[in-house]
Tab-separated table of C-alpha atoms in Angstrom:
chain	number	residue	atom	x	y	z
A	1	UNK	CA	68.534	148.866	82.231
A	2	UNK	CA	68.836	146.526	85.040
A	3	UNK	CA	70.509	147.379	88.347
A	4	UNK	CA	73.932	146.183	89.329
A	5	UNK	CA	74.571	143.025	91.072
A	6	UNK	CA	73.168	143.560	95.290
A	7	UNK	CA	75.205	141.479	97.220
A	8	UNK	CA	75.880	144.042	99.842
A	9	UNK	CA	73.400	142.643	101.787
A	10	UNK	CA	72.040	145.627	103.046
A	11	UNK	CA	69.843	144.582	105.499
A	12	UNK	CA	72.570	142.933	107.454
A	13	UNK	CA	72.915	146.061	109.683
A	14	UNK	CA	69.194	145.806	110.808
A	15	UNK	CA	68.610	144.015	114.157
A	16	UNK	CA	65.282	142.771	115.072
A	17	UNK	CA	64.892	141.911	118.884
A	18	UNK	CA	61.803	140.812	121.051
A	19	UNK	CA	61.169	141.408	124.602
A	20	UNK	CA	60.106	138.646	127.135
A	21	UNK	CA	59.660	137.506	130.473
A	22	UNK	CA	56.936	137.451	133.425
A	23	UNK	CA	54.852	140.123	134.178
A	24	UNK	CA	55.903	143.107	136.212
A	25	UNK	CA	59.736	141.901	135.613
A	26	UNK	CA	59.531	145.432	133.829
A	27	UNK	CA	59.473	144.603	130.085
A	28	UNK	CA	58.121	147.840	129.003
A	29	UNK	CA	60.061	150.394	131.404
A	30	UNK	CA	63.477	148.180	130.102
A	31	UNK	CA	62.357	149.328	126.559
A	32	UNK	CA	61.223	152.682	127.659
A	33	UNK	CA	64.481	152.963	129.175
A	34	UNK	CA	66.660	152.467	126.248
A	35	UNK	CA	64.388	154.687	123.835
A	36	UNK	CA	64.870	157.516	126.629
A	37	UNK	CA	68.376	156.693	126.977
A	38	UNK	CA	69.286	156.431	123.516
A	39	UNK	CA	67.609	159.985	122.609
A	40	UNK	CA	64.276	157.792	120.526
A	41	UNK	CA	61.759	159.404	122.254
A	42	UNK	CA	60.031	162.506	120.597
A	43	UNK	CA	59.526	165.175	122.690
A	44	UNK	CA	55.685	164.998	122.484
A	45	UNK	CA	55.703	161.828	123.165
A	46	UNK	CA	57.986	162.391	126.297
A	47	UNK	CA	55.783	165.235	127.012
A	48	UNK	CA	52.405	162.947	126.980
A	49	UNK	CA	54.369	160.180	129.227
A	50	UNK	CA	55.293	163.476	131.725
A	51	UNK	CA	51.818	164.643	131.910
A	52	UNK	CA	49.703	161.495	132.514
A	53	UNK	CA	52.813	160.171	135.098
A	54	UNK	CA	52.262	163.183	137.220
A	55	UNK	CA	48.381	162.811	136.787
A	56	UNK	CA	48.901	159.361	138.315
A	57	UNK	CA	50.938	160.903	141.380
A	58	UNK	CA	54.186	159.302	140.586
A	59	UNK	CA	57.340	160.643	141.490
A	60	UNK	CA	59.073	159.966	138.303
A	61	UNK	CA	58.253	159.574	135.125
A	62	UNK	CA	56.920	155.747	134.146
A	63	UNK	CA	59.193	154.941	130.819
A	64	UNK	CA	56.641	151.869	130.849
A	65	UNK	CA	53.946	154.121	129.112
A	66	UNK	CA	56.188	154.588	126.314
A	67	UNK	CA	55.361	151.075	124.949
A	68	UNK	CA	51.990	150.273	126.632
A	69	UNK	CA	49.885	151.485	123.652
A	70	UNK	CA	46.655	150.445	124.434
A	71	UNK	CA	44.105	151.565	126.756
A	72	UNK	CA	43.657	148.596	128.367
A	73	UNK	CA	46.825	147.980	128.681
A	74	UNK	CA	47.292	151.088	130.838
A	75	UNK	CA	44.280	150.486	132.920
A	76	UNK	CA	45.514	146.814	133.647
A	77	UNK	CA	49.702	147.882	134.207
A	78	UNK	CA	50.600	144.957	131.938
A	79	UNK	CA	51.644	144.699	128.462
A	80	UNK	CA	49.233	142.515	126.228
A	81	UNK	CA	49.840	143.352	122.615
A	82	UNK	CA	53.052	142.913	120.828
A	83	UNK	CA	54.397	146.611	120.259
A	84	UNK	CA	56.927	147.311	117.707
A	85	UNK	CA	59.031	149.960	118.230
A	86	UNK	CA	61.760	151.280	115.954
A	87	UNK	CA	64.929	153.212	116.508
A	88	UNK	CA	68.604	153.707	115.137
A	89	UNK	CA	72.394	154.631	117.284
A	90	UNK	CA	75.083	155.875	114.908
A	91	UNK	CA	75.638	151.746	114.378
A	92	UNK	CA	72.632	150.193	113.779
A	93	UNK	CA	68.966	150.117	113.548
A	94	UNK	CA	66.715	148.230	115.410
A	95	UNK	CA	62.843	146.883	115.331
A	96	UNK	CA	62.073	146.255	118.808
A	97	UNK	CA	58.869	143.789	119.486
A	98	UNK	CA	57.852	144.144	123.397
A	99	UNK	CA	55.973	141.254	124.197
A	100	UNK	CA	53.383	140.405	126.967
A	101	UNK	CA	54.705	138.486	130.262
A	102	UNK	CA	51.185	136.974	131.342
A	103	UNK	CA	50.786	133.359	130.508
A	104	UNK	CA	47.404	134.101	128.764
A	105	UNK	CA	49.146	135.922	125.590
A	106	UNK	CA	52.063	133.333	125.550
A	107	UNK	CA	50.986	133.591	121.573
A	108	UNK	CA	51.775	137.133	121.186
A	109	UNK	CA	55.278	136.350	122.799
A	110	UNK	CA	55.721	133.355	120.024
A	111	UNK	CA	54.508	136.090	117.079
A	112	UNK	CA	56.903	138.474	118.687
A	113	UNK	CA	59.730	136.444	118.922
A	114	UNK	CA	59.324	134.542	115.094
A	115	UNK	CA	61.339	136.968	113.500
A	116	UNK	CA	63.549	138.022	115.866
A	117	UNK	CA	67.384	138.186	115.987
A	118	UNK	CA	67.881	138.780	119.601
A	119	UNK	CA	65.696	137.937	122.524
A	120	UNK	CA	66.099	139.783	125.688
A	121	UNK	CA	64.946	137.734	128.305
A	122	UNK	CA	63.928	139.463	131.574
A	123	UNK	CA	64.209	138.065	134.941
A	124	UNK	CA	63.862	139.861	138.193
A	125	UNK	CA	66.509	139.505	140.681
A	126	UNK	CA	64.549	139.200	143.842
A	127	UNK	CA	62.480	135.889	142.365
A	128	UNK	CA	65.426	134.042	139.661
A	129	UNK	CA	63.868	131.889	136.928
A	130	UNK	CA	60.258	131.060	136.944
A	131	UNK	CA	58.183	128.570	134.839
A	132	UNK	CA	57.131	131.496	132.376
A	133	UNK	CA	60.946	131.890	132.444
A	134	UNK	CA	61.607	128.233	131.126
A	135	UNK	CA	58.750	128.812	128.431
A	136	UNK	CA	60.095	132.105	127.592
A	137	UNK	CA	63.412	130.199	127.090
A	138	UNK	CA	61.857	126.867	124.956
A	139	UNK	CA	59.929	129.131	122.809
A	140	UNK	CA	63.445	131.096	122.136
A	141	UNK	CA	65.143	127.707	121.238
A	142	UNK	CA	62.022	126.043	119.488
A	143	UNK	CA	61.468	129.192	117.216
A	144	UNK	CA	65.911	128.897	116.766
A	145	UNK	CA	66.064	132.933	117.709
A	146	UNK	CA	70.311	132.988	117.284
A	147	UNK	CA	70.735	134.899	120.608
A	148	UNK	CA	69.687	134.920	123.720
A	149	UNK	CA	70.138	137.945	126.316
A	150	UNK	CA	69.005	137.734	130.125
A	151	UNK	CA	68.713	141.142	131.319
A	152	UNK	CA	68.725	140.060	135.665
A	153	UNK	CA	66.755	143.420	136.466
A	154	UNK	CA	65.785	145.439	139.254
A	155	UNK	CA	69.379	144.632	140.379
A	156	UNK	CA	69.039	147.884	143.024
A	157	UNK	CA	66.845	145.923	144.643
A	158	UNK	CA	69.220	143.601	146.417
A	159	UNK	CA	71.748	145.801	146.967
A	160	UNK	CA	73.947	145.811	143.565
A	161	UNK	CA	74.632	142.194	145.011
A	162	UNK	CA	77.606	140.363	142.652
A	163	UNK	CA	76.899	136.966	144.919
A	164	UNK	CA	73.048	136.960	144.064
A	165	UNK	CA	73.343	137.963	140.388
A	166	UNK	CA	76.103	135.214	140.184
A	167	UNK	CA	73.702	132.768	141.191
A	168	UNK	CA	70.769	134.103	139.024
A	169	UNK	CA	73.144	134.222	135.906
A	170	UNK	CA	74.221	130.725	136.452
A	171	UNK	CA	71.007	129.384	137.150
A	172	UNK	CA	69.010	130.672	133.771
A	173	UNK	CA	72.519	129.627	132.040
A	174	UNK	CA	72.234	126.435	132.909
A	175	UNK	CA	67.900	126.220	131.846
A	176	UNK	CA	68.837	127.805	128.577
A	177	UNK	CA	71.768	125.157	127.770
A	178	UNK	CA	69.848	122.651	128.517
A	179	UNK	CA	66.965	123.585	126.160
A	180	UNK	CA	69.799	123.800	123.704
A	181	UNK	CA	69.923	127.678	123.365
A	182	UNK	CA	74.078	128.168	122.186
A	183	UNK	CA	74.115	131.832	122.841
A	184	UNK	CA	73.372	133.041	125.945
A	185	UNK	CA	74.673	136.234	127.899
A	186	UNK	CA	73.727	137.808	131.145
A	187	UNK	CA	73.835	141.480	132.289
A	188	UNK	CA	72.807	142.949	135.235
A	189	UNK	CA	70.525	145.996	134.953
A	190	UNK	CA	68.242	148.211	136.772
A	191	UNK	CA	65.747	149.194	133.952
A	192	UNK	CA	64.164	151.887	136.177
A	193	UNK	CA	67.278	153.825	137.078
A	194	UNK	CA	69.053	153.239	133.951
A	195	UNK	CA	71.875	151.187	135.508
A	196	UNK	CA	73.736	149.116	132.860
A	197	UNK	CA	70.864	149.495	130.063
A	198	UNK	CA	72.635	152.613	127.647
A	199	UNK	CA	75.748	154.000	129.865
A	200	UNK	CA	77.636	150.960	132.031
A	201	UNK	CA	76.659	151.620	135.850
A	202	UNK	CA	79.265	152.258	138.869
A	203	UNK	CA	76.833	151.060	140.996
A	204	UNK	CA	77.984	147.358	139.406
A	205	UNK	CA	81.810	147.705	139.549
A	206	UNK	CA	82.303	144.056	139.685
A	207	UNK	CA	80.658	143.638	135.736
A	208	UNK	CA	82.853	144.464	133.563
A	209	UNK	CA	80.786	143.410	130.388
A	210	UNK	CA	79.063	145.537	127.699
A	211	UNK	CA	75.917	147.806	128.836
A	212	UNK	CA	72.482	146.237	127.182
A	213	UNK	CA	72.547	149.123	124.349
A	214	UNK	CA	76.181	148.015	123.637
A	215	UNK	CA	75.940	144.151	123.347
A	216	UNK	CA	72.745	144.562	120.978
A	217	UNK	CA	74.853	146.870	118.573
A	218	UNK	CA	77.481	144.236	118.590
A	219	UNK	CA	76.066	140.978	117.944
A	220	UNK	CA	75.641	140.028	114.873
A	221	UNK	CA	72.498	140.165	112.469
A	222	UNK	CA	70.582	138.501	110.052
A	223	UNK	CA	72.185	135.344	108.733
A	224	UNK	CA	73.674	135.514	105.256
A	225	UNK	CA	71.051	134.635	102.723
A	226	UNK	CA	73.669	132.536	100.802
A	227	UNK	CA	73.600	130.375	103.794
A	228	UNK	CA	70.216	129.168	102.163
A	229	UNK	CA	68.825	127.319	98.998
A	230	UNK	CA	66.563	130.080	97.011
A	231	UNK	CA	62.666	129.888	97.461
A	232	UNK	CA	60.148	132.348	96.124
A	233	UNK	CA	56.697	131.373	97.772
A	234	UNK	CA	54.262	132.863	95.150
A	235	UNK	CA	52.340	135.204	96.021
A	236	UNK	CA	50.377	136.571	93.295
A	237	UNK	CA	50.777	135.551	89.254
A	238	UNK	CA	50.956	139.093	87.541
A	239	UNK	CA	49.143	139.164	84.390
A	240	UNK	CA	48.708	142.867	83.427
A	241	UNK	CA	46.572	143.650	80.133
A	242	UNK	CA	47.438	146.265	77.703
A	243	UNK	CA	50.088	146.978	74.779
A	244	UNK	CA	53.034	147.595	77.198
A	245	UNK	CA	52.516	144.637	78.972
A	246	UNK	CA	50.661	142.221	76.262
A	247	UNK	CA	53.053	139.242	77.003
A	248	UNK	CA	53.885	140.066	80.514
A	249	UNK	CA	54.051	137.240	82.782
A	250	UNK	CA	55.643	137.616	86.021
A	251	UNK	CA	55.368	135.557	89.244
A	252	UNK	CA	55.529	137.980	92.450
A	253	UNK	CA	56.267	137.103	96.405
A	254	UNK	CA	59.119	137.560	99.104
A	255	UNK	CA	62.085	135.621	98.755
A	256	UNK	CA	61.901	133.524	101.748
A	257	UNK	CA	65.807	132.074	101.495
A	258	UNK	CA	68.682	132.178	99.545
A	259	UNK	CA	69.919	134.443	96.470
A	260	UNK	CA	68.472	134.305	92.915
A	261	UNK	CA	70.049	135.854	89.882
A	262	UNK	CA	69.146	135.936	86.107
A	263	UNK	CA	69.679	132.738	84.458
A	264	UNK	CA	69.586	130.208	87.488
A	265	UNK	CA	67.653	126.772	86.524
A	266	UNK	CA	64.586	126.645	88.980
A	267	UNK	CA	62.082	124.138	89.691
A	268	UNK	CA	58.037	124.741	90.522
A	269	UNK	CA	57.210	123.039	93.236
A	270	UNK	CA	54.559	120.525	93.479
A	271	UNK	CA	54.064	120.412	90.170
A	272	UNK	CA	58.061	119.451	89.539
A	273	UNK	CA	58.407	121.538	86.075
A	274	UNK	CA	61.685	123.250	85.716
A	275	UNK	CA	62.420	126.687	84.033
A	276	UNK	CA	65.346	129.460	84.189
A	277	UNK	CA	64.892	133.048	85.470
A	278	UNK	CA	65.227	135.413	82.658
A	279	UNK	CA	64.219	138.352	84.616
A	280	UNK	CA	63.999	139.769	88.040
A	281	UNK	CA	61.587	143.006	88.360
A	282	UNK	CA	60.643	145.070	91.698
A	283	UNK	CA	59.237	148.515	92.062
A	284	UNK	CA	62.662	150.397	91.520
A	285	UNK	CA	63.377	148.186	88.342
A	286	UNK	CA	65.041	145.347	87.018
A	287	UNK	CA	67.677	143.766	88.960
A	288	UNK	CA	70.427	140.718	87.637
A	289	UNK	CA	70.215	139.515	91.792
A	290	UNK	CA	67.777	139.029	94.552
A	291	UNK	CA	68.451	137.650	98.288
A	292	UNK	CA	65.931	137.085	101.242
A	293	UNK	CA	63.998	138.758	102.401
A	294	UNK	CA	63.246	141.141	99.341
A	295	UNK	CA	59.835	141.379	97.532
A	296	UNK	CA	60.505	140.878	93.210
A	297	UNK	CA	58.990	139.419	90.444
A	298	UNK	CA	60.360	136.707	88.672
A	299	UNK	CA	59.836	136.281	85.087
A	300	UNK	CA	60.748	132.219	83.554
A	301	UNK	CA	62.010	131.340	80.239
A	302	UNK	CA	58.847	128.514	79.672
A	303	UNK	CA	55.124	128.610	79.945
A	304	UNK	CA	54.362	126.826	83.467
A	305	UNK	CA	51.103	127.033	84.879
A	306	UNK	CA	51.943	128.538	88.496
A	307	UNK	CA	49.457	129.714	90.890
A	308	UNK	CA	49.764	131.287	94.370
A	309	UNK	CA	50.848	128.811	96.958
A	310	UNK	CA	53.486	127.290	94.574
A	311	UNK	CA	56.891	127.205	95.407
A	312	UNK	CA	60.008	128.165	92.969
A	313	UNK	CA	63.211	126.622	94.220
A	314	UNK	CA	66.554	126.662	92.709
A	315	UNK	CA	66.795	123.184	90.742
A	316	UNK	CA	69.755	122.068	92.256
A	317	UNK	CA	68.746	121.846	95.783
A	318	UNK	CA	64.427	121.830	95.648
A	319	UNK	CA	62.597	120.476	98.786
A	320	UNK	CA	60.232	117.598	98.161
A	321	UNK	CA	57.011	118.301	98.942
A	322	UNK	CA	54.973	115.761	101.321
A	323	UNK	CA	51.711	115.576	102.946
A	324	UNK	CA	53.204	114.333	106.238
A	325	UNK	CA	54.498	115.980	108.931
A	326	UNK	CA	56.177	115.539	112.011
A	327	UNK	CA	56.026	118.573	113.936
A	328	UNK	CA	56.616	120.727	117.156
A	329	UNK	CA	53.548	123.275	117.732
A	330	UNK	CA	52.691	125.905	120.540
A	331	UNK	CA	49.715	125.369	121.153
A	332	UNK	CA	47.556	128.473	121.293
A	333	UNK	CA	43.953	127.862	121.686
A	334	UNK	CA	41.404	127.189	124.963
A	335	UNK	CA	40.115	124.293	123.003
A	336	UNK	CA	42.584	121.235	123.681
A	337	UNK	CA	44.092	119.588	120.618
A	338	UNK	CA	43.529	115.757	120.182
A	339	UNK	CA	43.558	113.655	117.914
A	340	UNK	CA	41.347	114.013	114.913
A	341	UNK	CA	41.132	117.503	115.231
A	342	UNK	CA	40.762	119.068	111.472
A	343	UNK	CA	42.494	122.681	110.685
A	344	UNK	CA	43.995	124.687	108.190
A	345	UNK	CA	47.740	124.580	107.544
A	346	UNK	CA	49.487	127.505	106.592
A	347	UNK	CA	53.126	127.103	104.737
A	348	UNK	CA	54.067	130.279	103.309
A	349	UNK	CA	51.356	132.068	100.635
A	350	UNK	CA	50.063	127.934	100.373
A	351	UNK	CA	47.181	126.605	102.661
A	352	UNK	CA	45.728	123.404	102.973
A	353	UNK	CA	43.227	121.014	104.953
A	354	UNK	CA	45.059	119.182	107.790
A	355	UNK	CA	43.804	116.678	110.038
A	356	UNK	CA	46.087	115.615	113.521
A	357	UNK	CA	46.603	112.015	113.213
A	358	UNK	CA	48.423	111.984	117.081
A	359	UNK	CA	49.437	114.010	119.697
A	360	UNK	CA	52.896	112.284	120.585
A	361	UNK	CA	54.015	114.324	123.602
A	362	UNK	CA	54.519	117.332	125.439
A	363	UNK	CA	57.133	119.465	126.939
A	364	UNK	CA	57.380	119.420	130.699
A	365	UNK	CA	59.233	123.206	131.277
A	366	UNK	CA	61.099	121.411	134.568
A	367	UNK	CA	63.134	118.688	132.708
A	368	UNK	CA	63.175	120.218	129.492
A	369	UNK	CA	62.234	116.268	128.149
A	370	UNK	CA	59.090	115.326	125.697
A	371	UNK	CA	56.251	113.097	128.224
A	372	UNK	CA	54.390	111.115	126.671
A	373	UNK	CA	50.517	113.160	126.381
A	374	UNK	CA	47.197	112.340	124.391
A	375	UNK	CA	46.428	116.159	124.258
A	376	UNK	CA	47.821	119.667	124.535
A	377	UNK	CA	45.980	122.604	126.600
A	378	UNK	CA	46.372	126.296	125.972
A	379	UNK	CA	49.727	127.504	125.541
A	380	UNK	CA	51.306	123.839	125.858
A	381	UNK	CA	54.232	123.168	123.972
A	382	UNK	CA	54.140	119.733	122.150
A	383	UNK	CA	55.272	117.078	119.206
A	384	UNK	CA	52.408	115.947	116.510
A	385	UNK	CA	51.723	114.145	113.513
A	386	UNK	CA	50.073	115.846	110.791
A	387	UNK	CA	48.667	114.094	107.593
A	388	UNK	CA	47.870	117.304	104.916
A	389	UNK	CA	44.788	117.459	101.941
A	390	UNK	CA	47.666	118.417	99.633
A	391	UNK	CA	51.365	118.495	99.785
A	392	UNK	CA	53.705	121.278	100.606
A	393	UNK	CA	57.321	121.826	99.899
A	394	UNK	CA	58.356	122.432	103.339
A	395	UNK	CA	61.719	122.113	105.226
A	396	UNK	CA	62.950	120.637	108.719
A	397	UNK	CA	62.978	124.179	110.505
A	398	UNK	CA	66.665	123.082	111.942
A	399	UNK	CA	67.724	124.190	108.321
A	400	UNK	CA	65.342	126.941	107.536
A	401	UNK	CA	63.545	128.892	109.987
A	402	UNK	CA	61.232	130.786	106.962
A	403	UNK	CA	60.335	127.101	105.206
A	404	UNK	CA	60.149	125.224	108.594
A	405	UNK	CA	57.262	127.232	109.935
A	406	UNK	CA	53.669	126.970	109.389
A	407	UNK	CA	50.408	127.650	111.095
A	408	UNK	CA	46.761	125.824	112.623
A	409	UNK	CA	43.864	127.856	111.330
A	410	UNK	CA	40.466	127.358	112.495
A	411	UNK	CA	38.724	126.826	109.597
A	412	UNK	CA	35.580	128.077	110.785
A	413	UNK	CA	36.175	131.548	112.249
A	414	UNK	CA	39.945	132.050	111.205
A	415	UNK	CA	41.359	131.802	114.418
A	416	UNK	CA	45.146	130.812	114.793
A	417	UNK	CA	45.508	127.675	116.721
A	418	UNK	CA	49.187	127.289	116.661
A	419	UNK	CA	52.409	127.765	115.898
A	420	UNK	CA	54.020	124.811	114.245
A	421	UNK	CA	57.984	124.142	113.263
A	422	UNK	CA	58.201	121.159	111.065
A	423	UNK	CA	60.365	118.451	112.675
A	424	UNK	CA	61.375	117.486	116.290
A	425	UNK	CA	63.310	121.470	116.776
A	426	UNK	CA	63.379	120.656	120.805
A	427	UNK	CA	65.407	117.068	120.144
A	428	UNK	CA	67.691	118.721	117.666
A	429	UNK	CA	68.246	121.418	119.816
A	430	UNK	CA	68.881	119.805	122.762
A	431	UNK	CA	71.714	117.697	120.975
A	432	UNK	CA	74.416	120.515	120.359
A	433	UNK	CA	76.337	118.440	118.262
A	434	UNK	CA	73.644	118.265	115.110
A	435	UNK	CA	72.629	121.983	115.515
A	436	UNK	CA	73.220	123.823	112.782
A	437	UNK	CA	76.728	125.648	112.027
A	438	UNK	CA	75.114	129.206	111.372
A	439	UNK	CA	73.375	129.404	114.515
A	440	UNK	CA	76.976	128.897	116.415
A	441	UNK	CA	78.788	131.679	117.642
């Protein structure tokens, strides 16, 4: 018997949030800090961090071990995998990505910060806003992460001083507007002595805002998937064999946007043949309604041939698929990209041959403007033309942040290139007026 209608949304109350800034601004021990704080850690784990802290001769424990996972992160004292870390208060759950600060795994920042809700933007209050700052801060607004949250740490270290965090606050303000970023907030904390991270600090009676722990259990989630036409990437055509399931024919992925219920027209993209859902399955049964980001299997009322890498949309409101593109990537490889340059494209579960048919420009992190460039170097942020092997149904990543993203492949060992948003994200986001509704606060 299928399962009642599920727009509760659940999801809603999950927060995903991603760490970044330069390194030694203390990324990890802010993280460490508010698992300690907020009673996450496990006491072996607390335990292990004890032991090797006092092996190392320090006089308190370094939170900073919590997150640093990897041997060679520990030997070098900087973070340079993305570690996910998850936790819950009373009001919310949370999957916490803590990114590197060095330049050199600016990619692992971009994969850290795709998904995320929230970034929490580190600066340390003794230097203000760097250059890794400013391409912490365009990644932010080019991947259209909703919020933005400057932590200005190691605030003990001038003094508690309201004149110099005043300054800080308005200076990264003022880079983040202008890179088009609508939701930004400030908070001064020490992320070694706990100061303003869980508990609010007297050591800062002239902020009178929310602790770090408090803000990020307050602003608000996930975007509501009605907000979104329906797409169903496929994934995988399920075909199983047997008397149960002679006739079976099912069509199985993540719903990337949007809701889907039983007896909505759809169309299958590129192929342009139109259907209507007579059946929505998933591992805990049939439901009459699906919404992003769940994992079902659709079943249609006609015989279209669908592989993986087509695209069902709802028939009312389908992309049109195109083999050119005019895009924004982060570039992530030590090999330059010009001109010429053949990859892989990957939309979704679909992948074709691309070939770069110009480079048009690239961000300069000072004025926050496009120059005009003939190439882009490792971890340069830039606008290209793409011509494609095959079409793809993709979307302007201003309206969809799932169907607006894609990724370079080296085709020969696998490697990812770059990051890619279809469209010109930086010009749109730069001109508040034509961002869209949902992201305002």
């Amino acid at each position: 018997m299928p399962a009642q209608p599920t727009r509760t949304f659940a999801h809603a109350s999950l927060l995903r949030l991603a760490t970044a800034g330069s390194v030694d601004d203390g990324k990890s021990t802010l993280v460490g800090r508010l698992l300690y704080d907020s009673k996450s850690v496990l006491t072996d784990q607390l335990d292990a961090v004890e032991r090797v802290s006092r092996d190392r001769g320090l006089e308190q424990t370094d939170l900073a071990l919590l997150t640093d996972g990897l041997r060679a992160e520990r030997e070098q004292g900087i973070t340079i995998d993305v570690a996910y870390r998850y936790f819950a208060t009373a009001r919310r759950s949370f999957i916490l990505a803590d990114c590197p600060g060095h330049v050199q795994y600016t990619r692992n920042t971009v994969t850290g910060a795709s998904t995320a809700d929230v970034v929490v933007l580190l600066i340390d209050a003794r230097k203000g806003t760097l250059e890794q700052t400013r391409r912490h801060l365009a990644v932010a607004s080019l991947l259209r992460v909703p919020h933005v949250v400057v932590a200005v740490n190691k605030i003990d270290l001038v003094g508690f001083d309201e004149a110099v965090y005043a300054r800080l606050a308005a200076e990264v303000v003022a880079v983040a507007t202008g890179l088009g970023l609508a939701d930004v907030r400030t908070i001064p904390v020490s992320a070694l002595a706990g100061d303003n991270v869980v508990d609010r600090s007297a050591r800062t009676p002239w902020y009178d805002g929310p602790s770090l722990l408090e803000l990020l259990e307050e602003i608000p989630a996930a975007l509501d998937p009605a907000a979104e036409a329906f797409r169903l990437p496929v994934q995988i055509v399920l075909r199983p064999q047997g008397e149960t399931f002679r006739d079976y024919r099912g069509y199985a992925g993540q719903i990337a946007a949007g809701v889907v219920a039983v007896g909505d027209p759809v169309v299958v993209l590129p192929s342009g043949r139109t259907s209507t859902v007579v059946g929505i399955d998933t591992a805990d049964g049939e439901l009459v309604e699906a919404f992003a980001p769940q994992s079902v299997t659709l079943r249609l009322a006609d015989d279209v041939d669908i592989a993986r890498g087509d695209l069902i949309a709802a028939a009312a409101d389908a992309p049109t698929p195109t083999q050119d593109l005019d895009a924004t990537v982060c570039w992530l490889s030590d090999r330059a990209l010009l001109p010429g340059t053949r990859v892989l494209l990957k939309h979704t579960t679909r992948t074709v041959t691309a070939v770069v048919r110009d480079v048009v420009g690239r961000l300069d992190l000072d004025s926050a403007e496009i120059v005009p460039a003939d190439q882009l170097g490792l971890n340069d942020i830039g606008q290209v033309r793409l011509r494609l092997a095959a079409p793809v149904a993709a979307q302007e990543y201003v309206a969809s942040r799932r169907m607006g993203a894609f990724l370079l492949v080296d085709a020969h060992d696998g490697a990812t290139l770059a990051a890619g948003m279809v469209g010109e994200p930086l010009a749109e986001a730069r001109c508040s007026g034509r961002r869209p509704a949902q992201y305002v606060i």
